[in-house]
């Protein structure tokens, strides 16, 4: 039976509105959300918080260069590695009375607690511009709320702290993008006036353009929903990387291929490990920044077959 191929259409949230209470051109809104979900408006002086001058770690990350020296002048750069990101936030807090400022300080300490056993852990630091642009990074408190007391650092109803955070994943994240390809049987010899195209039922797409809107490589999570029978090939023509696996899926069954660093899994809808179904030499490849030419060939498709790609774009700066 012929298959109607619906070209990729990004499914993304509507454009974000201007940050409430922040006229265009005003400073960004900085928010910390703790591991337990507690939100702290670090830049809202109306709630007794402000981010002071001198914040660091919001722009480029730090890189480690691998180099080889020889008797020749100079050196040879063999590669680079992005190090964990260190973020420094100078924070001011105040309250009408001494007991209230102490309570606010204790609440701030609890929100930044880095220890899972104490209900803490990684939190999310978000920087939202007045234009609606949002970037966030997952980080953990290291130091900065240990004093000193008095002098120019604390008062009866106010305090300042230089918070040091560490982000193990050094890139800022953006709103995730989802792209879906649906396959449906043709029910009428007269094709409707839609952006559809009849293709061989074994080919989802060859020479497709998939765009990564981030400024660094992005790692997709692919979900294939059956029916599917045979070999699946997913090739990034732009980078030369390819993955291939063999699977049989009944209608509604799924394979989820997670290419993200420190995840790297291939599982089915039950959670079972299907990594052994990958062909020898397969690579769980990323998308380069910008446009990528991608071939995806799936065999044994039918009514209800679906391919989905979820991507969280990464950025070098907030």
PDB file of C-alpha atoms in Angstrom, residues 5-203:
ATOM      1  CA  UNK A   5       4.949  11.004   3.939  1.00  0.00           C
ATOM      2  CA  UNK A   6       4.299  14.074   6.069  1.00  0.00           C
ATOM      3  CA  UNK A   7       7.455  16.221   6.025  1.00  0.00           C
ATOM      4  CA  UNK A   8       9.021  17.232   9.310  1.00  0.00           C
ATOM      5  CA  UNK A   9       7.197  20.003  11.112  1.00  0.00           C
ATOM      6  CA  UNK A  10       8.833  21.290  14.309  1.00  0.00           C
ATOM      7  CA  UNK A  11       6.436  21.176  17.235  1.00  0.00           C
ATOM      8  CA  UNK A  12       7.544  23.972  19.560  1.00  0.00           C
ATOM      9  CA  UNK A  13       5.780  26.108  22.157  1.00  0.00           C
ATOM     10  CA  UNK A  14       4.368  29.459  21.094  1.00  0.00           C
ATOM     11  CA  UNK A  15       6.803  32.384  21.348  1.00  0.00           C
ATOM     12  CA  UNK A  16       7.301  33.322  24.962  1.00  0.00           C
ATOM     13  CA  UNK A  17       5.786  36.631  26.055  1.00  0.00           C
ATOM     14  CA  UNK A  18       7.814  39.471  27.434  1.00  0.00           C
ATOM     15  CA  UNK A  19       8.888  38.640  30.985  1.00  0.00           C
ATOM     16  CA  UNK A  20       6.128  39.999  33.293  1.00  0.00           C
ATOM     17  CA  UNK A  21       7.109  43.240  34.963  1.00  0.00           C
ATOM     18  CA  UNK A  22      10.222  43.610  32.801  1.00  0.00           C
ATOM     19  CA  UNK A  23      10.004  46.354  30.152  1.00  0.00           C
ATOM     20  CA  UNK A  24      12.038  45.671  27.031  1.00  0.00           C
ATOM     21  CA  UNK A  25      15.605  46.759  27.696  1.00  0.00           C
ATOM     22  CA  UNK A  26      15.481  46.060  31.438  1.00  0.00           C
ATOM     23  CA  UNK A  27      18.015  43.756  33.170  1.00  0.00           C
ATOM     24  CA  UNK A  28      17.409  40.003  32.902  1.00  0.00           C
ATOM     25  CA  UNK A  29      15.387  38.113  35.468  1.00  0.00           C
ATOM     26  CA  UNK A  30      17.538  35.547  37.295  1.00  0.00           C
ATOM     27  CA  UNK A  31      15.778  32.648  39.023  1.00  0.00           C
ATOM     28  CA  UNK A  32      17.032  29.634  40.952  1.00  0.00           C
ATOM     29  CA  UNK A  33      14.823  26.542  41.224  1.00  0.00           C
ATOM     30  CA  UNK A  34      16.034  24.062  43.830  1.00  0.00           C
ATOM     31  CA  UNK A  35      16.153  20.302  43.469  1.00  0.00           C
ATOM     32  CA  UNK A  36      12.947  20.193  45.531  1.00  0.00           C
ATOM     33  CA  UNK A  37      11.204  22.683  43.226  1.00  0.00           C
ATOM     34  CA  UNK A  38      11.539  25.781  45.443  1.00  0.00           C
ATOM     35  CA  UNK A  39      11.819  28.913  43.260  1.00  0.00           C
ATOM     36  CA  UNK A  40      13.948  31.830  44.417  1.00  0.00           C
ATOM     37  CA  UNK A  41      13.639  35.119  42.426  1.00  0.00           C
ATOM     38  CA  UNK A  42      17.267  36.203  42.790  1.00  0.00           C
ATOM     39  CA  UNK A  43      16.848  39.450  40.845  1.00  0.00           C
ATOM     40  CA  UNK A  44      13.529  40.651  42.317  1.00  0.00           C
ATOM     41  CA  UNK A  45      14.254  43.461  44.765  1.00  0.00           C
ATOM     42  CA  UNK A  46      10.540  43.662  45.504  1.00  0.00           C
ATOM     43  CA  UNK A  47      10.888  40.243  47.159  1.00  0.00           C
ATOM     44  CA  UNK A  48      14.130  41.182  48.855  1.00  0.00           C
ATOM     45  CA  UNK A  49      16.707  39.802  46.385  1.00  0.00           C
ATOM     46  CA  UNK A  50      19.114  41.332  43.879  1.00  0.00           C
ATOM     47  CA  UNK A  51      21.997  40.129  41.711  1.00  0.00           C
ATOM     48  CA  UNK A  52      24.893  42.552  42.180  1.00  0.00           C
ATOM     49  CA  UNK A  53      27.565  43.511  39.660  1.00  0.00           C
ATOM     50  CA  UNK A  54      30.328  41.010  39.037  1.00  0.00           C
ATOM     51  CA  UNK A  55      28.482  37.827  38.030  1.00  0.00           C
ATOM     52  CA  UNK A  56      30.700  35.396  36.123  1.00  0.00           C
ATOM     53  CA  UNK A  57      30.164  32.226  34.133  1.00  0.00           C
ATOM     54  CA  UNK A  58      27.242  33.464  32.024  1.00  0.00           C
ATOM     55  CA  UNK A  59      29.161  33.707  28.748  1.00  0.00           C
ATOM     56  CA  UNK A  60      31.663  31.277  27.181  1.00  0.00           C
ATOM     57  CA  UNK A  61      32.658  28.117  29.058  1.00  0.00           C
ATOM     58  CA  UNK A  62      36.284  27.236  29.785  1.00  0.00           C
ATOM     59  CA  UNK A  63      38.109  24.889  27.410  1.00  0.00           C
ATOM     60  CA  UNK A  64      40.963  22.475  27.917  1.00  0.00           C
ATOM     61  CA  UNK A  65      43.290  22.215  24.914  1.00  0.00           C
ATOM     62  CA  UNK A  66      45.156  18.991  24.213  1.00  0.00           C
ATOM     63  CA  UNK A  67      48.506  19.798  22.653  1.00  0.00           C
ATOM     64  CA  UNK A  68      51.725  18.103  21.624  1.00  0.00           C
ATOM     65  CA  UNK A  69      55.080  19.818  21.889  1.00  0.00           C
ATOM     66  CA  UNK A  70      58.193  18.982  19.923  1.00  0.00           C
ATOM     67  CA  UNK A  71      61.557  20.475  19.033  1.00  0.00           C
ATOM     68  CA  UNK A  72      59.807  22.767  16.584  1.00  0.00           C
ATOM     69  CA  UNK A  73      58.628  26.198  17.662  1.00  0.00           C
ATOM     70  CA  UNK A  74      55.060  26.407  18.873  1.00  0.00           C
ATOM     71  CA  UNK A  75      52.791  23.450  19.473  1.00  0.00           C
ATOM     72  CA  UNK A  76      50.144  21.255  17.819  1.00  0.00           C
ATOM     73  CA  UNK A  77      46.548  21.368  19.071  1.00  0.00           C
ATOM     74  CA  UNK A  78      45.212  17.798  19.091  1.00  0.00           C
ATOM     75  CA  UNK A  79      41.735  18.536  20.385  1.00  0.00           C
ATOM     76  CA  UNK A  80      39.581  20.440  22.852  1.00  0.00           C
ATOM     77  CA  UNK A  81      37.333  19.571  25.766  1.00  0.00           C
ATOM     78  CA  UNK A  82      34.742  21.816  27.378  1.00  0.00           C
ATOM     79  CA  UNK A  83      35.233  21.881  31.135  1.00  0.00           C
ATOM     80  CA  UNK A  84      32.479  22.000  33.736  1.00  0.00           C
ATOM     81  CA  UNK A  85      31.153  25.538  34.059  1.00  0.00           C
ATOM     82  CA  UNK A  86      31.805  27.585  37.177  1.00  0.00           C
ATOM     83  CA  UNK A  87      29.205  30.281  37.881  1.00  0.00           C
ATOM     84  CA  UNK A  88      29.679  33.106  40.388  1.00  0.00           C
ATOM     85  CA  UNK A  89      26.603  35.048  41.548  1.00  0.00           C
ATOM     86  CA  UNK A  90      26.951  37.983  43.963  1.00  0.00           C
ATOM     87  CA  UNK A  91      23.592  38.020  45.772  1.00  0.00           C
ATOM     88  CA  UNK A  92      22.015  40.660  48.005  1.00  0.00           C
ATOM     89  CA  UNK A  93      19.065  39.897  50.280  1.00  0.00           C
ATOM     90  CA  UNK A  94      17.096  42.073  52.692  1.00  0.00           C
ATOM     91  CA  UNK A  95      13.997  42.007  54.907  1.00  0.00           C
ATOM     92  CA  UNK A  96      12.195  44.541  57.151  1.00  0.00           C
ATOM     93  CA  UNK A  97      13.395  42.985  60.422  1.00  0.00           C
ATOM     94  CA  UNK A  98      16.292  40.922  61.755  1.00  0.00           C
ATOM     95  CA  UNK A  99      14.174  37.764  62.330  1.00  0.00           C
ATOM     96  CA  UNK A 100      12.835  38.000  58.776  1.00  0.00           C
ATOM     97  CA  UNK A 101      16.278  38.353  57.215  1.00  0.00           C
ATOM     98  CA  UNK A 102      17.499  35.342  59.205  1.00  0.00           C
ATOM     99  CA  UNK A 103      14.512  33.318  57.968  1.00  0.00           C
ATOM    100  CA  UNK A 104      15.223  34.419  54.406  1.00  0.00           C
ATOM    101  CA  UNK A 105      18.870  33.420  54.768  1.00  0.00           C
ATOM    102  CA  UNK A 106      17.937  29.972  56.096  1.00  0.00           C
ATOM    103  CA  UNK A 107      15.471  29.478  53.232  1.00  0.00           C
ATOM    104  CA  UNK A 108      18.153  30.488  50.714  1.00  0.00           C
ATOM    105  CA  UNK A 109      20.612  28.017  52.246  1.00  0.00           C
ATOM    106  CA  UNK A 110      18.024  25.248  52.021  1.00  0.00           C
ATOM    107  CA  UNK A 111      17.279  26.088  48.384  1.00  0.00           C
ATOM    108  CA  UNK A 112      20.977  25.821  47.479  1.00  0.00           C
ATOM    109  CA  UNK A 113      21.751  22.682  49.507  1.00  0.00           C
ATOM    110  CA  UNK A 114      23.849  20.433  47.217  1.00  0.00           C
ATOM    111  CA  UNK A 115      23.365  17.125  49.048  1.00  0.00           C
ATOM    112  CA  UNK A 116      20.734  14.668  47.862  1.00  0.00           C
ATOM    113  CA  UNK A 117      20.545  13.005  51.279  1.00  0.00           C
ATOM    114  CA  UNK A 118      19.389  16.337  52.711  1.00  0.00           C
ATOM    115  CA  UNK A 119      16.791  16.924  49.996  1.00  0.00           C
ATOM    116  CA  UNK A 120      19.139  19.010  47.841  1.00  0.00           C
ATOM    117  CA  UNK A 121      21.167  18.404  44.705  1.00  0.00           C
ATOM    118  CA  UNK A 122      21.235  19.995  41.273  1.00  0.00           C
ATOM    119  CA  UNK A 123      19.075  23.063  40.814  1.00  0.00           C
ATOM    120  CA  UNK A 124      18.262  25.099  37.716  1.00  0.00           C
ATOM    121  CA  UNK A 125      19.618  28.606  37.196  1.00  0.00           C
ATOM    122  CA  UNK A 126      17.543  30.504  34.623  1.00  0.00           C
ATOM    123  CA  UNK A 127      18.325  33.823  32.931  1.00  0.00           C
ATOM    124  CA  UNK A 128      15.274  35.360  31.226  1.00  0.00           C
ATOM    125  CA  UNK A 129      15.669  38.471  29.071  1.00  0.00           C
ATOM    126  CA  UNK A 130      12.899  41.045  28.790  1.00  0.00           C
ATOM    127  CA  UNK A 131      12.495  40.041  25.116  1.00  0.00           C
ATOM    128  CA  UNK A 132      11.296  36.595  26.184  1.00  0.00           C
ATOM    129  CA  UNK A 133      14.588  34.752  25.533  1.00  0.00           C
ATOM    130  CA  UNK A 134      15.218  32.138  28.227  1.00  0.00           C
ATOM    131  CA  UNK A 135      18.334  30.096  28.938  1.00  0.00           C
ATOM    132  CA  UNK A 136      18.902  27.774  31.869  1.00  0.00           C
ATOM    133  CA  UNK A 137      21.609  25.517  33.220  1.00  0.00           C
ATOM    134  CA  UNK A 138      21.632  22.757  35.823  1.00  0.00           C
ATOM    135  CA  UNK A 139      24.115  23.508  38.579  1.00  0.00           C
ATOM    136  CA  UNK A 140      25.045  22.750  42.174  1.00  0.00           C
ATOM    137  CA  UNK A 141      26.146  24.988  45.033  1.00  0.00           C
ATOM    138  CA  UNK A 142      29.842  24.758  45.993  1.00  0.00           C
ATOM    139  CA  UNK A 143      30.546  27.650  48.382  1.00  0.00           C
ATOM    140  CA  UNK A 144      29.877  31.297  49.197  1.00  0.00           C
ATOM    141  CA  UNK A 145      27.356  31.360  52.064  1.00  0.00           C
ATOM    142  CA  UNK A 146      30.014  30.693  54.701  1.00  0.00           C
ATOM    143  CA  UNK A 147      30.532  34.336  55.728  1.00  0.00           C
ATOM    144  CA  UNK A 148      32.140  36.533  56.828  1.00  0.00           C
ATOM    145  CA  UNK A 149      29.679  38.197  59.171  1.00  0.00           C
ATOM    146  CA  UNK A 150      29.569  41.938  59.785  1.00  0.00           C
ATOM    147  CA  UNK A 151      31.620  44.632  58.133  1.00  0.00           C
ATOM    148  CA  UNK A 152      30.522  45.362  54.591  1.00  0.00           C
ATOM    149  CA  UNK A 153      29.035  41.900  54.003  1.00  0.00           C
ATOM    150  CA  UNK A 154      26.071  41.712  56.370  1.00  0.00           C
ATOM    151  CA  UNK A 155      23.894  43.985  58.463  1.00  0.00           C
ATOM    152  CA  UNK A 156      21.000  43.645  60.852  1.00  0.00           C
ATOM    153  CA  UNK A 157      18.429  43.384  58.060  1.00  0.00           C
ATOM    154  CA  UNK A 158      20.502  42.578  54.956  1.00  0.00           C
ATOM    155  CA  UNK A 159      23.317  40.328  53.718  1.00  0.00           C
ATOM    156  CA  UNK A 160      25.468  39.739  50.640  1.00  0.00           C
ATOM    157  CA  UNK A 161      26.874  36.434  49.419  1.00  0.00           C
ATOM    158  CA  UNK A 162      29.109  35.426  46.544  1.00  0.00           C
ATOM    159  CA  UNK A 163      27.603  32.095  45.476  1.00  0.00           C
ATOM    160  CA  UNK A 164      29.870  29.675  43.623  1.00  0.00           C
ATOM    161  CA  UNK A 165      28.023  27.083  41.522  1.00  0.00           C
ATOM    162  CA  UNK A 166      29.265  24.213  39.371  1.00  0.00           C
ATOM    163  CA  UNK A 167      27.442  23.050  36.228  1.00  0.00           C
ATOM    164  CA  UNK A 168      28.656  19.573  35.231  1.00  0.00           C
ATOM    165  CA  UNK A 169      27.053  20.014  31.788  1.00  0.00           C
ATOM    166  CA  UNK A 170      28.574  23.357  30.719  1.00  0.00           C
ATOM    167  CA  UNK A 171      26.087  24.518  28.081  1.00  0.00           C
ATOM    168  CA  UNK A 172      22.964  26.624  28.550  1.00  0.00           C
ATOM    169  CA  UNK A 173      19.724  24.945  27.480  1.00  0.00           C
ATOM    170  CA  UNK A 174      16.839  26.289  25.411  1.00  0.00           C
ATOM    171  CA  UNK A 175      13.220  25.272  24.927  1.00  0.00           C
ATOM    172  CA  UNK A 176      13.189  21.700  23.514  1.00  0.00           C
ATOM    173  CA  UNK A 177      12.185  21.104  19.902  1.00  0.00           C
ATOM    174  CA  UNK A 178      10.170  18.090  18.747  1.00  0.00           C
ATOM    175  CA  UNK A 179       9.926  16.925  15.124  1.00  0.00           C
ATOM    176  CA  UNK A 180       7.516  14.176  14.057  1.00  0.00           C
ATOM    177  CA  UNK A 181       7.184  12.172  10.868  1.00  0.00           C
ATOM    178  CA  UNK A 182       3.866  10.312  10.481  1.00  0.00           C
ATOM    179  CA  UNK A 183       3.113   7.596   7.930  1.00  0.00           C
ATOM    180  CA  UNK A 184      -0.460   7.070   6.818  1.00  0.00           C
ATOM    181  CA  UNK A 185      -2.024   4.927   4.073  1.00  0.00           C
ATOM    182  CA  UNK A 186      -3.482   6.717   1.058  1.00  0.00           C
ATOM    183  CA  UNK A 187      -7.306   6.410   1.124  1.00  0.00           C
ATOM    184  CA  UNK A 188      -8.128   8.454  -1.985  1.00  0.00           C
ATOM    185  CA  UNK A 189      -6.663   8.496  -5.481  1.00  0.00           C
ATOM    186  CA  UNK A 190      -6.998  12.278  -5.369  1.00  0.00           C
ATOM    187  CA  UNK A 191      -4.320  13.602  -3.068  1.00  0.00           C
ATOM    188  CA  UNK A 192      -5.507  16.547  -0.944  1.00  0.00           C
ATOM    189  CA  UNK A 193      -3.823  19.897  -1.314  1.00  0.00           C
ATOM    190  CA  UNK A 194      -1.484  19.405   1.616  1.00  0.00           C
ATOM    191  CA  UNK A 195       2.304  19.334   2.011  1.00  0.00           C
ATOM    192  CA  UNK A 196       2.373  15.591   1.407  1.00  0.00           C
ATOM    193  CA  UNK A 197       4.355  13.404  -0.908  1.00  0.00           C
ATOM    194  CA  UNK A 198       4.019   9.743  -1.917  1.00  0.00           C
ATOM    195  CA  UNK A 199       7.207   7.811  -1.294  1.00  0.00           C
ATOM    196  CA  UNK A 200       8.253   4.197  -1.121  1.00  0.00           C
ATOM    197  CA  UNK A 201       6.868   2.679   2.079  1.00  0.00           C
ATOM    198  CA  UNK A 202      10.335   1.660   3.205  1.00  0.00           C
ATOM    199  CA  UNK A 203      11.779   5.159   3.111  1.00  0.00           C
TER     200      UNK A 203
END
